[in-house]
Coordinates of C-alpha atoms in Angstrom, one line a residue:
M223 CA -26.3 -102.1 -6.1
M224 CA -29.0 -102.4 -9.2
Q225 CA -28.1 -102.3 -12.7
E226 CA -29.8 -100.5 -15.0
S227 CA -31.6 -102.1 -17.4
P228 CA -30.1 -101.9 -21.5
D229 CA -32.2 -99.5 -23.3
P230 CA -34.6 -101.4 -25.9
E231 CA -32.8 -98.8 -28.6
D232 CA -29.1 -99.3 -27.9
D233 CA -29.9 -103.0 -29.7
E234 CA -31.8 -102.2 -32.6
T235 CA -29.4 -101.3 -35.2
P236 CA -30.1 -99.2 -37.7
T237 CA -29.9 -101.7 -40.9
Q238 CA -32.9 -104.1 -38.9
S239 CA -34.9 -100.3 -38.0
D240 CA -34.4 -99.3 -42.0
R241 CA -35.4 -102.9 -42.8
L242 CA -38.5 -103.1 -40.9
S243 CA -40.0 -99.9 -41.6
M244 CA -38.5 -100.6 -45.6
L245 CA -41.4 -104.2 -45.2
S246 CA -43.7 -102.0 -42.9
Q247 CA -44.1 -99.3 -46.5
E248 CA -44.1 -102.5 -48.5
I249 CA -47.1 -104.1 -46.4
Q250 CA -48.6 -101.3 -46.7
T251 CA -48.4 -100.8 -50.2
L252 CA -49.5 -104.1 -50.8
K253 CA -52.6 -103.4 -48.6
R254 CA -54.0 -100.1 -50.7
S255 CA -53.5 -102.2 -54.0
S256 CA -54.8 -105.3 -53.1
T257 CA -58.6 -103.0 -52.5
N258 CA -57.8 -101.9 -55.5
N259 CA -59.1 -104.7 -58.6
S260 CA -56.0 -104.1 -60.5
Y261 CA -53.7 -105.8 -58.1
E262 CA -55.1 -108.6 -59.0
E263 CA -54.7 -108.2 -62.4
R264 CA -51.3 -107.8 -61.8
V265 CA -50.9 -111.1 -59.5
K266 CA -52.6 -112.8 -62.4
R267 CA -50.0 -111.2 -64.6
L268 CA -46.7 -112.3 -63.3
S269 CA -44.4 -115.6 -64.3
V270 CA -43.6 -118.1 -61.9
A271 CA -40.7 -117.0 -60.9
E272 CA -41.5 -113.3 -60.0
L273 CA -44.5 -114.9 -58.0
N274 CA -42.1 -116.9 -55.9
E275 CA -39.2 -113.8 -55.4
L276 CA -42.7 -112.2 -54.2
L277 CA -43.4 -115.5 -51.6
E278 CA -40.2 -114.6 -51.3
E279 CA -40.6 -112.2 -49.4
I280 CA -43.0 -111.7 -48.5
E281 CA -41.6 -114.9 -46.3
T282 CA -38.8 -112.8 -44.9
A283 CA -41.2 -110.6 -44.2
I284 CA -43.4 -112.0 -42.3
K285 CA -40.0 -113.7 -40.7
D286 CA -38.6 -110.2 -39.7
Y287 CA -41.6 -108.9 -38.3
S288 CA -42.1 -112.8 -36.1
E289 CA -38.5 -112.1 -35.2
E290 CA -39.6 -108.8 -33.1
L291 CA -42.1 -109.6 -32.3
V292 CA -40.4 -111.6 -30.4
Q293 CA -37.6 -109.5 -28.7
Q294 CA -40.2 -107.0 -28.2
L295 CA -42.6 -110.0 -26.5
A296 CA -39.4 -110.9 -24.1
L297 CA -38.2 -107.3 -22.9
R298 CA -41.8 -106.8 -22.5
D299 CA -41.3 -109.8 -20.1
E300 CA -38.3 -108.5 -18.8
L301 CA -39.3 -104.7 -17.8
E302 CA -42.2 -106.5 -16.1
F303 CA -40.3 -107.9 -14.1
E304 CA -37.9 -105.5 -13.2
K305 CA -41.1 -103.5 -11.8
E306 CA -42.3 -106.6 -10.1
V307 CA -39.2 -106.6 -8.3
K308 CA -38.9 -103.3 -8.0
N309 CA -42.7 -103.0 -6.2
S310 CA -41.6 -105.5 -4.0
F311 CA -39.0 -103.9 -2.6
I312 CA -40.2 -100.3 -1.9
S313 CA -43.5 -102.6 0.1
V314 CA -40.4 -104.4 1.5
L315 CA -38.6 -101.3 3.0
I316 CA -42.4 -99.3 4.0
E317 CA -42.7 -102.0 5.5
V318 CA -39.1 -101.5 7.3
Q319 CA -39.5 -97.8 7.8
N320 CA -43.0 -98.7 9.6
K321 CA -41.6 -101.1 11.7
Q322 CA -38.3 -98.6 12.3
R323 CA -40.7 -96.2 14.0
E324 CA -42.5 -98.4 15.7
H325 CA -39.7 -99.6 17.7
K326 CA -38.6 -95.8 17.9
E327 CA -42.1 -95.0 19.4
T328 CA -41.8 -98.0 21.8
A329 CA -38.4 -97.0 23.3
K330 CA -39.9 -93.6 23.3
K331 CA -42.8 -94.5 25.6
K332 CA -40.8 -96.9 27.5
K333 CA -37.9 -94.5 28.7
K334 CA -41.6 -91.7 29.4
L335 CA -43.0 -94.2 31.0
K336 CA -39.0 -94.7 32.7
N337 CA -38.2 -91.9 33.9
G338 CA -41.7 -90.4 35.5
S339 CA -41.9 -93.5 37.5
P340 CA -40.9 -94.4 41.2
Q341 CA -37.2 -95.4 41.1
N342 CA -36.4 -98.5 43.3
G343 CA -40.3 -97.7 45.3
K344 CA -39.5 -94.9 47.0
Q345 CA -40.6 -91.5 45.5
E346 CA -38.9 -88.2 44.7
R347 CA -38.9 -85.2 46.4
G348 CA -39.9 -82.6 45.4
H349 CA -36.4 -80.0 46.4
M350 CA -33.3 -81.7 47.6
P351 CA -31.4 -79.6 49.4
G352 CA -28.2 -78.7 47.6
T353 CA -25.5 -79.0 50.8
V354 CA -25.9 -79.7 54.3
R355 CA -25.2 -77.8 56.6
I356 CA -25.5 -80.2 60.1
Y357 CA -25.1 -78.3 63.4
L358 CA -23.4 -79.8 67.1

């Protein structure tokens, strides 16, 4: 029996999803603020401890996104393999069905030829009497 592949959304916990969503929002905020000159000024005003904390947050976000990417790529590969297996199965099934159809057609033709040809070298009569009376 074929097993259904696991639903990718079942593996994702709400906390992981929430965390990735928050990280995504933080990155979007950083992108928007990096276009402003004020971001550069804000970074220059940060202390070494704050910069280290920001660095840790960014590294954590990168690590989380990398892990998520690896998981999604693995899932994609698994689904691609499953698709290939199913396509192979369908191809073989169609091939078997075609061979079955050919075999049935060949058997029908042989049966027609067998029924339509003379048996044992004798020709069939068009009409055979049901009873034969012998007079003496």
